[in-house]
Every structure is written in structure tokens, then in C-alpha cells.
Short mmCIF file of C-alpha atoms in Angstrom, two decimals:
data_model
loop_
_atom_site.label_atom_id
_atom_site.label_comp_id
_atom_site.label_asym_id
_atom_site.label_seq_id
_atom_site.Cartn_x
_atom_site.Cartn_y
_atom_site.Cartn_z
CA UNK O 1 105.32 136.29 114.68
CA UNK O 2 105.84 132.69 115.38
CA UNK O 3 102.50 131.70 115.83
CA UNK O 4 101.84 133.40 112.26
CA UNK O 5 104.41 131.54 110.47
CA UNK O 6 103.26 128.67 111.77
CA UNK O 7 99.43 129.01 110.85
CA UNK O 8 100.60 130.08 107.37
CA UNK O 9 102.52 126.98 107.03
CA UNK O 10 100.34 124.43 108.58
CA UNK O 11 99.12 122.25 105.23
CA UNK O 12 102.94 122.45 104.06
CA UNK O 13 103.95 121.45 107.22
CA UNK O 14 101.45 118.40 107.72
CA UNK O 15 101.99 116.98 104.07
CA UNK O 16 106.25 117.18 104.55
CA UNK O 17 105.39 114.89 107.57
CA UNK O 18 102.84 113.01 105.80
CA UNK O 19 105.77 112.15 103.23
CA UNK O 20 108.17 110.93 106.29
CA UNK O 21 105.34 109.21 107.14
CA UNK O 22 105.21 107.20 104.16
CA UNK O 23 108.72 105.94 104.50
CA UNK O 24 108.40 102.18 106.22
CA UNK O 25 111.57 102.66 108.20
CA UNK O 26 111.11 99.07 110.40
CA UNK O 27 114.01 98.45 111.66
CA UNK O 28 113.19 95.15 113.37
CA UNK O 29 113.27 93.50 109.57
CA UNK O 30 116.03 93.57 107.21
CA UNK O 31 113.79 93.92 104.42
CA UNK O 32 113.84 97.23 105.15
CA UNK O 33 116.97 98.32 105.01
CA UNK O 34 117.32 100.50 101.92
CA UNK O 35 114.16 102.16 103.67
CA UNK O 36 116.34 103.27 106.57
CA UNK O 37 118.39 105.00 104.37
CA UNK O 38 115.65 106.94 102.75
CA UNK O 39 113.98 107.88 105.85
CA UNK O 40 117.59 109.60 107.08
CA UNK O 41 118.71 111.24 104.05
CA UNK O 42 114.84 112.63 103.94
CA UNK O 43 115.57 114.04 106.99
CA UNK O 44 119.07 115.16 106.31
CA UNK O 45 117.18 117.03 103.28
CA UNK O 46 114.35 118.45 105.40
CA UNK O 47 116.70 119.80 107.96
CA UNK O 48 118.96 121.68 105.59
CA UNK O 49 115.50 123.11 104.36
CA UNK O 50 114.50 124.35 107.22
CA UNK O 51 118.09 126.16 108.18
CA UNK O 52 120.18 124.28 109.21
CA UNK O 53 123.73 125.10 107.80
CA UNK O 54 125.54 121.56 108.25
CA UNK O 55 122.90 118.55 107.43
CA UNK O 56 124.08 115.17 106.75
CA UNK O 57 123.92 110.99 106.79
CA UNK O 58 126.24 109.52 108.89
CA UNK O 59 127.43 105.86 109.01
CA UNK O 60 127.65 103.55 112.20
CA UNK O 61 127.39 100.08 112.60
CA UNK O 62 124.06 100.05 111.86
CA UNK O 63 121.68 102.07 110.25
CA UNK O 64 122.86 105.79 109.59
CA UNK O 65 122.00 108.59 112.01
CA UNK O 66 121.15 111.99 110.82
CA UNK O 67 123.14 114.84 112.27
CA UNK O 68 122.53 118.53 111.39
CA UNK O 69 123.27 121.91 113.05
CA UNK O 70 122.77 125.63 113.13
CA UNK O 71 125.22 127.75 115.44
CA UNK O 72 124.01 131.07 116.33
CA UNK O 73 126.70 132.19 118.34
CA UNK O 74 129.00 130.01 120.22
CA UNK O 75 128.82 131.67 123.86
CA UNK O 76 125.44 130.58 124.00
CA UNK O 77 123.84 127.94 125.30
CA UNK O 78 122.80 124.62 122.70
CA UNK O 79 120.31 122.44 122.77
CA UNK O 80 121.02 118.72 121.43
CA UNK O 81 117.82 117.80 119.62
CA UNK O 82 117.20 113.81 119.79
CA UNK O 83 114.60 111.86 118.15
CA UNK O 84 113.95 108.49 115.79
CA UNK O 85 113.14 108.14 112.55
CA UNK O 86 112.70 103.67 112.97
CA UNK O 87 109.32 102.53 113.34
CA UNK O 88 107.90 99.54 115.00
CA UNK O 89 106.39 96.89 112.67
CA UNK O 90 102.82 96.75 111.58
CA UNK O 91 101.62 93.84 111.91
CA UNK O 92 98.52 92.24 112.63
CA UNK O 93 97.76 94.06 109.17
CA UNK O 94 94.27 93.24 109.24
CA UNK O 95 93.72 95.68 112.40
CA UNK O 96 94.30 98.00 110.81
CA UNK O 97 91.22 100.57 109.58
CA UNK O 98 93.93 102.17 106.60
CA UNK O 99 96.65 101.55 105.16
CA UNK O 100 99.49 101.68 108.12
CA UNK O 101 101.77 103.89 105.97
CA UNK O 102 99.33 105.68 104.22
CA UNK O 103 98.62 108.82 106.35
CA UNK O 104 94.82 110.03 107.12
CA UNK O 105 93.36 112.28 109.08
CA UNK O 106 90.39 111.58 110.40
CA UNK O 107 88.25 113.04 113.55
CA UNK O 108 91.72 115.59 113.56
CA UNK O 109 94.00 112.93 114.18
CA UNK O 110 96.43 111.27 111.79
CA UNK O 111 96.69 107.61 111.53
CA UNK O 112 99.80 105.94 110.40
CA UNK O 113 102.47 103.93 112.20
CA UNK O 114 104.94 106.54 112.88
CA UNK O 115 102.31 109.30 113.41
CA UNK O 116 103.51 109.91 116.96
CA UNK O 117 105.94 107.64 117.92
CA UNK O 118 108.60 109.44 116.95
CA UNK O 119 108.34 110.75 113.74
CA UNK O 120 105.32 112.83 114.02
CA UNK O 121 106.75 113.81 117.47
CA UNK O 122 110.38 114.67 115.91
CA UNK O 123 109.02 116.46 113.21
CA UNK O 124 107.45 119.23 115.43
CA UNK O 125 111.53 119.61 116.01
CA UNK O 126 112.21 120.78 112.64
CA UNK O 127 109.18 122.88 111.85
CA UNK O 128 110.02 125.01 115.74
CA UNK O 129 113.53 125.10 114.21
CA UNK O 130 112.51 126.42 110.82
CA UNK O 131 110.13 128.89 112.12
CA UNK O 132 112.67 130.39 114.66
CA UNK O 133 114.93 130.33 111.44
CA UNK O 134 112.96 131.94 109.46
CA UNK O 135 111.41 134.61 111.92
CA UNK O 136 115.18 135.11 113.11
CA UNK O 137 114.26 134.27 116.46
CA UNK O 138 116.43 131.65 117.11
CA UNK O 139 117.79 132.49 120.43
CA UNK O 140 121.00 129.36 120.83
CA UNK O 141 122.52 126.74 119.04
CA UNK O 142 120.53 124.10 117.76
CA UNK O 143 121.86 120.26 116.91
CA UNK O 144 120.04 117.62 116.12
CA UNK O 145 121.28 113.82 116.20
CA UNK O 146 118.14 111.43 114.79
CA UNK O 147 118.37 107.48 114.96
CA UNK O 148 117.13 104.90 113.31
CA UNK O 149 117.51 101.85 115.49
CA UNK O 150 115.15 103.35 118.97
CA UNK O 151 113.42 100.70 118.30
CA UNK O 152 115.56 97.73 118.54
CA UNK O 153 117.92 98.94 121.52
CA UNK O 154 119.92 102.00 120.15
CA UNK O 155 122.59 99.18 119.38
CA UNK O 156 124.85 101.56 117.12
CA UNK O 157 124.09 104.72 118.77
CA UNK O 158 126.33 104.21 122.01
CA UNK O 159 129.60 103.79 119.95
CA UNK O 160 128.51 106.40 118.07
CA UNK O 161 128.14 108.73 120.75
CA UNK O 162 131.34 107.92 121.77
CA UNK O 163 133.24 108.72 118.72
CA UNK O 164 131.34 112.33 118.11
CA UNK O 165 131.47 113.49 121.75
CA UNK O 166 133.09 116.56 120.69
CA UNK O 167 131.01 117.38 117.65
CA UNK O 168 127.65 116.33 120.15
CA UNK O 169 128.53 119.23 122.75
CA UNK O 170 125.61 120.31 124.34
CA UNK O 171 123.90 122.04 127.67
CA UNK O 172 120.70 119.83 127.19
CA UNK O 173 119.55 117.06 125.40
CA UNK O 174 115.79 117.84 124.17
CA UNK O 175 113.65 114.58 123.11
CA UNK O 176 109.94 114.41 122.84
CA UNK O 177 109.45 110.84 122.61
CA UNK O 178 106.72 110.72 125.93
CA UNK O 179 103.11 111.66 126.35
CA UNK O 180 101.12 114.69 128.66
CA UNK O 181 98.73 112.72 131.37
CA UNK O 182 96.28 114.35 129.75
CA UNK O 183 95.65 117.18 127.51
CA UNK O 184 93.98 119.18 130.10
CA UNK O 185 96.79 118.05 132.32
CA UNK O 186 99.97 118.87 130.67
CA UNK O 187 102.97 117.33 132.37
CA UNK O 188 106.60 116.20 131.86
CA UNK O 189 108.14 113.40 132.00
CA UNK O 190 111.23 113.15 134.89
CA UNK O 191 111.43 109.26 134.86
CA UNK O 192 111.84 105.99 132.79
CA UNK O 193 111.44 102.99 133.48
CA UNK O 194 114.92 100.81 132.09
CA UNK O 195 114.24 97.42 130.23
CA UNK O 196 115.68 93.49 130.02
CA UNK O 197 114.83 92.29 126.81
CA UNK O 198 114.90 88.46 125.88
CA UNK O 199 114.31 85.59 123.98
CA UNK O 200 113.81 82.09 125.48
CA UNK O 201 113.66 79.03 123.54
CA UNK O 202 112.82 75.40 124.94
CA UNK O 203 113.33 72.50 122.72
CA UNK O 204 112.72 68.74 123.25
CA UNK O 205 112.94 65.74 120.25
CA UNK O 206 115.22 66.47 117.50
CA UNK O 207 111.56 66.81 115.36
CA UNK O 208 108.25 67.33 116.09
CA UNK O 209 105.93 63.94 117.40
CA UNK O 210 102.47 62.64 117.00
CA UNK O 211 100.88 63.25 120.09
CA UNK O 212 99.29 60.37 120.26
CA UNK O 213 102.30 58.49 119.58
CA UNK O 214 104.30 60.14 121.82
CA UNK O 215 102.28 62.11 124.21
CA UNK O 216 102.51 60.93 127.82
CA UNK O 217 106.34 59.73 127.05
CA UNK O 218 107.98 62.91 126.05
CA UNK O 219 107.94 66.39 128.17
CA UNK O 220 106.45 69.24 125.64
CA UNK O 221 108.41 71.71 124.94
CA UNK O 222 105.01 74.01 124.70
CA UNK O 223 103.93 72.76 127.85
CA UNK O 224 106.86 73.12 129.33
CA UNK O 225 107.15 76.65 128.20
CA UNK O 226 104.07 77.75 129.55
CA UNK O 227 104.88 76.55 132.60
CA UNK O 228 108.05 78.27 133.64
CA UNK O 229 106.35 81.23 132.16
CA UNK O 230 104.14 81.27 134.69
CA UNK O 231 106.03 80.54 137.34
CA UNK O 232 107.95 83.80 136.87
CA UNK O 233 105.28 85.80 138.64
CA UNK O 234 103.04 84.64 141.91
CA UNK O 235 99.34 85.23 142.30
CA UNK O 236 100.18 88.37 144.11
CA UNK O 237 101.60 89.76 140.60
CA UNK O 238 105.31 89.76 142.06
CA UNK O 239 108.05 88.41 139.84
CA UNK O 240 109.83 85.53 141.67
CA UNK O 241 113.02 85.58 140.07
CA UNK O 242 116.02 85.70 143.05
CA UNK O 243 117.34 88.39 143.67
CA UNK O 244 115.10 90.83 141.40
CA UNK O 245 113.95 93.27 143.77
CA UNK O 246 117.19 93.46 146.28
CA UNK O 247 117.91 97.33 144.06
CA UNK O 248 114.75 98.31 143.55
CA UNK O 249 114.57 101.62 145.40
CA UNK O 250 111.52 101.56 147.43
CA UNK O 251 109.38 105.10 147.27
CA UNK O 252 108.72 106.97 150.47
CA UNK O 253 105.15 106.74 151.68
CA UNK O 254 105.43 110.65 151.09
CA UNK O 255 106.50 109.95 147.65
CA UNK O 256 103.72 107.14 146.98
CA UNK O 257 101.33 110.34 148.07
CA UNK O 258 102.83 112.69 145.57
CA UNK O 259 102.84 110.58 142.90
CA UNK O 260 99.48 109.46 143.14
CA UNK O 261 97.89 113.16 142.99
CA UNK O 262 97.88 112.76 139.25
CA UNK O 263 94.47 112.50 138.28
CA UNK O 264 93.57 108.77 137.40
CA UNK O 265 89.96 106.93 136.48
CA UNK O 266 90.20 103.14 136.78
CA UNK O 267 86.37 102.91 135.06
CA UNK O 268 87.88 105.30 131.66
CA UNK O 269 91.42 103.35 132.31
CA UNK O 270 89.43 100.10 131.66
CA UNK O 271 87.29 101.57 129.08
CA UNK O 272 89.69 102.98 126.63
CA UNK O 273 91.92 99.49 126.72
CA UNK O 274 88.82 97.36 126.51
CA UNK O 275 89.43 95.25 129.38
CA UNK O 276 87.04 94.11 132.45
CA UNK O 277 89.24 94.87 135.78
CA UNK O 278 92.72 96.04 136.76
CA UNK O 279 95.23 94.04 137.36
CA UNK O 280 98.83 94.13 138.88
CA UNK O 281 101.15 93.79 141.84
CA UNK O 282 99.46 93.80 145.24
CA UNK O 283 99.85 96.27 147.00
CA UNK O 284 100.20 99.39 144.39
CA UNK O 285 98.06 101.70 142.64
CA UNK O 286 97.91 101.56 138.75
CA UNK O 287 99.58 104.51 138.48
CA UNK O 288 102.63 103.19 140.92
CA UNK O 289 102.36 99.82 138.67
CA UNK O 290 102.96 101.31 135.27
CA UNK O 291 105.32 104.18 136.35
CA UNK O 292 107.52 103.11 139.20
CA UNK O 293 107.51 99.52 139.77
CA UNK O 294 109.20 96.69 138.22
CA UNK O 295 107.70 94.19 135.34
CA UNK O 296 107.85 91.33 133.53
CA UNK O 297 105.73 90.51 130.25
CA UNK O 298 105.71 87.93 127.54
CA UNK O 299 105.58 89.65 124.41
CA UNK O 300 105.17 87.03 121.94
CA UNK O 301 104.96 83.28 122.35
CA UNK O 302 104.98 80.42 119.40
CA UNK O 303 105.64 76.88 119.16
CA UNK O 304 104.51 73.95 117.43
CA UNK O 305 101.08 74.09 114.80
CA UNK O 306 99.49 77.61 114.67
CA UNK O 307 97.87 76.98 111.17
CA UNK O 308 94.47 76.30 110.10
CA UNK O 309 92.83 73.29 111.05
CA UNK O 310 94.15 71.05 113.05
CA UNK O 311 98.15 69.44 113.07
CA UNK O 312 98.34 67.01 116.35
CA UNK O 313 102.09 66.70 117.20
CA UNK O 314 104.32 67.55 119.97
CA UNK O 315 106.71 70.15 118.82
CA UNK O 316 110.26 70.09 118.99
CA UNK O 317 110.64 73.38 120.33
CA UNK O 318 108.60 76.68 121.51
CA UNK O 319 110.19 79.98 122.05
CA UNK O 320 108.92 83.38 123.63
CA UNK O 321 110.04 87.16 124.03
CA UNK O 322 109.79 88.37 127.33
CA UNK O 323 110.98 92.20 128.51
CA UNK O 324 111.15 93.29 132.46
CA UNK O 325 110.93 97.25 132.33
CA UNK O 326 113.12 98.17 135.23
CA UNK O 327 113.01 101.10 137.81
CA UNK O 328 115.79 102.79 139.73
CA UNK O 329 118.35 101.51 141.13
CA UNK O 330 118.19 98.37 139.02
CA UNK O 331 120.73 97.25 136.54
CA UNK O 332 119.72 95.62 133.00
CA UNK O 333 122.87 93.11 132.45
CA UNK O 334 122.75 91.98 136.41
CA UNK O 335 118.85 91.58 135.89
CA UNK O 336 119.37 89.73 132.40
CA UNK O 337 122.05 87.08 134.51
CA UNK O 338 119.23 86.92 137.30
CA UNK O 339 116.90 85.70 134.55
CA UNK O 340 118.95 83.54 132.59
CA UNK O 341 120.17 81.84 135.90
CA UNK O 342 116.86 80.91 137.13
CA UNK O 343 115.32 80.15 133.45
CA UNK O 344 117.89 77.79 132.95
CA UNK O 345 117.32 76.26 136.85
CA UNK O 346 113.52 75.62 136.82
CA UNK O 347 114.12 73.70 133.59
CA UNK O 348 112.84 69.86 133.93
CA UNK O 349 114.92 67.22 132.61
CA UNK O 350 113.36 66.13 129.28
CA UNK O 351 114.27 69.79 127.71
CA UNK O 352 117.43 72.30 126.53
CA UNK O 353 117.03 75.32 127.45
CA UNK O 354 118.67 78.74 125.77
CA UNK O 355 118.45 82.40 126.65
CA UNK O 356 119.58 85.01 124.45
CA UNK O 357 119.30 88.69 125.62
CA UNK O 358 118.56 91.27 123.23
CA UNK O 359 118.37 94.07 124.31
CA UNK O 360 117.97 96.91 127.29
CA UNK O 361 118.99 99.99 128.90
CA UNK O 362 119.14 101.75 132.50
CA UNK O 363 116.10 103.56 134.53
CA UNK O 364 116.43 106.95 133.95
CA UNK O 365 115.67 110.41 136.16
CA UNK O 366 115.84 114.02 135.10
CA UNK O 367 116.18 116.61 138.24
CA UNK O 368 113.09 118.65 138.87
CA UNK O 369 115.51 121.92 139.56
CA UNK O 370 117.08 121.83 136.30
CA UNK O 371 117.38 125.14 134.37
CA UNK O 372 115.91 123.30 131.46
CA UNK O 373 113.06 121.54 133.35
CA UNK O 374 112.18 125.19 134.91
CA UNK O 375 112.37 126.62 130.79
CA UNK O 376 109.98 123.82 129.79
CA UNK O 377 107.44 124.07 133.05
CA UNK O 378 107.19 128.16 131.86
CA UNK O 379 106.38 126.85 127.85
CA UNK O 380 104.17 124.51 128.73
CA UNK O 381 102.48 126.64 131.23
CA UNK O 382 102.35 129.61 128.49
CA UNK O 383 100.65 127.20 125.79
CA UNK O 384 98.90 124.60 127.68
CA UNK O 385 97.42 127.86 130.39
CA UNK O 386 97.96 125.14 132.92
CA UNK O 387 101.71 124.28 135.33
CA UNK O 388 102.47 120.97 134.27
CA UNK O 389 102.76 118.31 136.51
CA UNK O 390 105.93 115.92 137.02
CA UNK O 391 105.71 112.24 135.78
CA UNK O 392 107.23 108.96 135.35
CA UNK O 393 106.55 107.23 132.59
CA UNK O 394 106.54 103.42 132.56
CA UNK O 395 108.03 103.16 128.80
CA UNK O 396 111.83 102.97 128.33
CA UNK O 397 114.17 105.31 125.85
CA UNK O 398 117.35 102.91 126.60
CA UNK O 399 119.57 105.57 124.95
CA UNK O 400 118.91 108.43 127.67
CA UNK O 401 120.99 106.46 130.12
CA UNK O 402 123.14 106.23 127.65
CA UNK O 403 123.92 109.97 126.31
CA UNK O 404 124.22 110.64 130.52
CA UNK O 405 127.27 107.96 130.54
CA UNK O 406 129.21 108.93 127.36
CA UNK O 407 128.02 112.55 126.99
CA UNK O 408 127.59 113.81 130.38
CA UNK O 409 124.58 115.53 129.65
CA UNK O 410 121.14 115.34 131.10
CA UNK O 411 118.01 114.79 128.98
CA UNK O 412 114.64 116.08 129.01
CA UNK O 413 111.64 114.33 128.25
CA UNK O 414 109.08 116.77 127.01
CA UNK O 415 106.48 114.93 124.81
CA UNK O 416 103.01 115.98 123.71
CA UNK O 417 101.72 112.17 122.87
CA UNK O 418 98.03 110.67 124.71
CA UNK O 419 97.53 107.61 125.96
CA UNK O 420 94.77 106.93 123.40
CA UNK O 421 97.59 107.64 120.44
CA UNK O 422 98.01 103.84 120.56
CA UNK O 423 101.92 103.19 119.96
CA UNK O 424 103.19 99.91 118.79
CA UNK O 425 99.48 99.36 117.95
CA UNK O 426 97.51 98.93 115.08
CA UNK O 427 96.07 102.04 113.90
CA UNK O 428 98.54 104.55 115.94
CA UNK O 429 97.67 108.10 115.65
CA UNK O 430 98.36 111.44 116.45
CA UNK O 431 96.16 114.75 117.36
CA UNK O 432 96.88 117.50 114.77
CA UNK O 433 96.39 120.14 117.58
CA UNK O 434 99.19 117.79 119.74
CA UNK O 435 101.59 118.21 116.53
CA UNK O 436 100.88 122.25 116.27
CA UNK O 437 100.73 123.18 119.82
CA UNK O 438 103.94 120.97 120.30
CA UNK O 439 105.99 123.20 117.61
CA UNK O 440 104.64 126.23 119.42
CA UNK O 441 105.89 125.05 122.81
CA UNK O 442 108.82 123.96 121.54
CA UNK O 443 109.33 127.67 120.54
CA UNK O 444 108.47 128.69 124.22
CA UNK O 445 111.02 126.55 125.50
CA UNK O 446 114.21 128.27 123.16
CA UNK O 447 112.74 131.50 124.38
CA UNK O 448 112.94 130.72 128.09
CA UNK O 449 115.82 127.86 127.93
CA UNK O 450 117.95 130.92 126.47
CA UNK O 451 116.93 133.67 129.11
#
């Protein structure tokens, strides 16, 4: 019955999320604000569409989160739905083979920014929702609580939480915001890596200098930069900030084997990021580098002339992002002091140095033996015709720490994205068999969740 409904439904379906799609919910830039709100109340709408008898817009700090709700009978069990509407920004523009908010599918995939991460993902919510609404096989409670600020650290969310505990009552939190290893290996995601997020900023002369003037005289705030940067990691890939690693909870050489039994190709690894050998801490495997060990990255990096032709000064400042993605049992604030601490130390003379911390959030773990991980192994199994296989994931959901801490409730991480869906790229897709099978499994999950 379900699978009917949902083959009879499939254009509508695809062109309501091709709309959402269309929204440019960025909530790194204010220019964007009034598209926040249009994204949530378009969800608000959707929701109340699809069933849901209490849908609406609600205010926090920051920009509004979307709550709705359907409550089939109040002895039985609910499932908290989470998911983000935000969107990370576009740019570099010209990357990009369409328009990034103008939805195609092409080879079966969608291309937009959103298309997976989250709002194609979230969307697969609403349409298992409506078609368990509308087939009358809803089998619990359903709530859903949507964000829009995922992207930017969940900022508003936490006091938000705190002030709708009550009203956010749940057994499980459900968020497919994660990928499958493969899609001939299905899997779910038990682990998250946490994340440190800063900005650093080293300035020198009240103005910028002619280098020839000046060079040789004055320490460069771009050179200087570049340095410290890397001196934050050795040549055996480990981060030399004191004191870094003293919680990092070393795996088991029993646990190193079972987490490296998931199937892994350097050569199609290398091939499908374009780049000409692996690299990382010595010692690991990629898979232990990108899943369960600690990080540290630049993620953007600017200072002085970057236009065309040629400008020759000495600027007065340069300034980079950096984020550490953190494993168990590390903590983000004591790792943000660490940081700022030694930033500040290894500093020469001729410069000011300031660190500003953005963002971050806790490592995160869901149980293997909970009911809800057991209901979601028997869906997956049932659509995917394979058991799926644990995994940590080395992205970060800062928020599922979070909803632990002020909720009490454990989430789980059951996403349907790929690897080659490129997030926070240009030209991010989605598969439109990921997007169908993952409404149908979502179904399976209800059925088994409630039993």
C-alpha cells in the first residue's frame, strides 16, 4: 500500500522538493534572511499538507524553527523528527555546471545546493509521514522540530530546546543528515566526530606597506600566518597543540580491526576526489583518519592583494578559518582554550594576534543495542536486501550532543547520502533512487520502531 502511494506520487513529490529547493536559505549571510523565513513557513505549510494536525513557525534568537506534530495515540511510542532547512553557501559560482538553486536532474540525480544536505534528505521525512497518513498506517506519534541555523553551529537551537522540553517529548530522535558507505553497503551511522571552529587574525602596521619599502624591516603578517599555520601539525600529520590528545580515547586494537572491515579502495578513494596519494596521520588507515581520529584544517585563508595583476605591499593583516573535528572523549571549549593558548604563544614579536571561536559541538555515539538502532538495522535490511553495517562518520551534527544534554534523548543517525553527493561543494547532488528508497525505509522503520 505504501509502496503504491508512493510510486503514484513520485513527480508530485520530486517537484514539492524541487520548490524547497529553490529557496536560498544561507544562513552564513545576512542577506538572506527574509529567505530563512520562507524556507520555514514552506515547510510549516508542507507539513500541515501532509497531516500533520499542529504545524507552525516558531521564533528563537535566531532564525525560526519549524515545529509540527501528529499524535496518534499518546501510550505509544514518538519519534522526534530532526532535520535543517539552512544551506551552506554557493560559492565559487563559476563551478558550478547549473544554476546552484535551480534544481536538475540529470544521469538520475538532482543537482542543487540543498539537494541532499539536508533538505532533500529531510524531505523524504515528510513524504514517509504523509504516506503513512494517508494510507492510515501511521503506527506512533510523529514530531518534527526543523532548523535553520545547522549550518552555522545550531546557535539558537540549544536555548530553544531548553524552553520546549516538554512540548519536544520523545523516545527517539530520528535525523538523516549522514550517508550509507555505499549503496551496495547500506550502513548507519553510530558516531560523530565533534568540532572547534575558529577564526584567527594576525595583523602588523596600522596599513598595508610597499614591499620594497618595507620588506626586510617589518614581520608579514601573511608570512607570519602561514607559518604558525603550519606549525600546528608535524610531518607525521599529528597536531602539536599541548595538550590536544591527553582525552582522546584511544581504540582497542580489536576495535581498529572491526572498524576497518568496511570495505575501502584507496585507488577509487583517490579517483573520485581527484587527488594523487593519501595523506594523513601516521600510523592510521584512511578510514580510522576520517572517522575516529582527531583533525585540524584551514578552511579559508586571505590577506593582503588577491586581485588581478599584481599589488606589491605588505599587508596589514591576514586572517584564516580553521576547524579541529573532535572524537570522543574530547571537549570543544577546553580544545578551543588549548588553541587559543598556543596561537597566541608561538606569535613573534612584530605581530597582534586575536582568536575568536565560532563555533562547535561534542563527539557524539549512539548505542548499537538500542531498540531504535535494532528497528532501523530490520528497515534497512528489508529495503536495501543487505544488514547494514555500523559506522562513524567523520562530519559533525553539533546539535546531537546537544538534544542528549537538554532532552535526554538519544539520536539516530540514519542517512541515505554517497560520498560522491558532494556536500558543501559545488554542484551537490542527490540520487533520485537515494530520495525514494529513503521514504520507503523510513516507513520500515515506524513499522518496526512501533512493534
Amino acid at each position: 500500500m505504501a509502496g503504491q502511494y508512493i510510486e503514484q506520487n513520485r513527480e508530485r513529490s520530486l517537484e514539492e522538493l524541487f520548490e524547497l529547493l529553490r529557496i536560498p536559505s544561507v544562513s552564513a549571510k545576512s542577506e538572506h534572511k527574509s529567505d530563512m523565513v520562507k524556507c520555514a513557513g514552506w515547510l510549516a505549510d508542507a507539513l500541515r499538507k501532509a497531516g500533520a494536525d499542529r504545524a507552525e513557525v516558531m521564533p528563537t534568537e535566531g532564525n525560526p524553527v519549524v515545529y509540527a506534530q501528529k499524535i496518534v495515540d499518546p501510550s505509544k511510542p514518538t519519534v522526534l523528527v530532526y532535520g535543517h532547512y539552512d544551506v551552506m553557501p554557493p560559492e565559487p559560482l563559476d563551478e558550478w555546471n547549473s544554476e546552484p538553486f535551480e534544481p536538475v536532474i540529470k544521469d538520475n540525480r538532482i543537482y542543487c545546493r540543498g539537494a541532499n544536505d539536508d533538505k532533500g534528505q529531510l524531505y523524504m521525512h515528510a513524504k514517509a509521514f504523509e504516506t503513512m497518513a494517508a494510507t492510515g498506517t501511521l503506527p506512533c506519534n510523529v514530531k518534527f522540530m526543523i532548523e535553520g541555523e545547522e549550518e552555522i553551529g545550531s546557535g539558537s537551537l540549544y536555548r530553544w530546546c531548553e524552553d520546549n522540553r516538554e512540548m519536544l517529548r520523545a523516545d527517539i530522535i530520528l535525523v538523516s543528515d549522514t550517508s550509507l558507505i555505499a549503496w551496495d553497503v547500506p550502513s548507519i551511522t553510530c558516531g560523530l566526530r565533534g568540532l572547534a571552529y575558529v577564526e584567527v587574525e594576525v595583523s602588523g602596521p596600522d596599513k598595508d606597506l610597499h614591499s620594497g619599502l618595507y620588506g626586510g624591516a617589518v614581520a608579514n603578517p601573511a608570512n607570519v600566518l602561514a607559518k604558525m599555520i603550519a606549525s600546528l601539525t608535524d610531518d607525521n600529520g599529528r597536531i602539536t597543540i599541548p595538550g590536544f590528545y591527553d582525552k582522546v580515547r584511544e581504540l582497542t586494537p580489536r576495535e581498529r580491526e572491526d572498524f576497518n572491515k568496511a570495505p575501502f579502495s584507496a585507488e577509487e578513494f583517490m579517483k573520485s576526489i581527484g587527488i594523487p596519494d593519501i595523506y594523513g596521520e601516521k600510523g592510521y588507515t584512511t578510514i580510522e583518519r576520517t572517522g575516529v581520529r582527531p583533525t585540524l584544517d584551514v578552511n579559508g585563508i586571505w590577506g593582503g592583494y588577491t586581485g588581478e595583476g599584481s599589488k606589491t605591499i605588505i599587508p596589514a593583516k591576514a586572517t584564516a578559518k580553521i576547524s579541529m573535528r573532535l572524537v570522543p572523549d574530547q571537549d570543544h571549549n577546553e580544545i578551543s582554550r588549548l588553541f587559543e593558548e598556543h596561537f597566541v604563544a608561538i606569535a613573534p614579536a612584530g605581530v597582534r594576534v586575536k582568536v575568536t571561536p565560532m563555533h562547535g559541538g561534542q563527539p557524539y555515539v549512539t548505542p548499537t543495542d538500542l531498540p531504535a538502532y535494532g528497528a532501523a538495522s530490520k528497515a534497512i535490511e528489508e529495503t536495501f536486501g543487505k544488514k547494514p553495517l555500523p559506522y562513524y562518520s567523520g562530519g559533525s551534527i553539533p546539535i546531537i550532543s546537544g538534544f542528549e544534554n537538554i532532552l535526554g534523548t538519544k539520536s539516530l543517525l540514519m542517512g541515505f547520502g554517497l560520498d560522491c553527493d558532494g556536500i558543501h561543494s559545488p554542484n551537490e547532488s542527490y540520487g533520485v533512487d537515494n530520495f525514494l528508497r529513503g521514504i520507503e525505509t523510513i516507513i520500515a522503520f515506524y513499522k518496526y520502531f512501533a512493534e
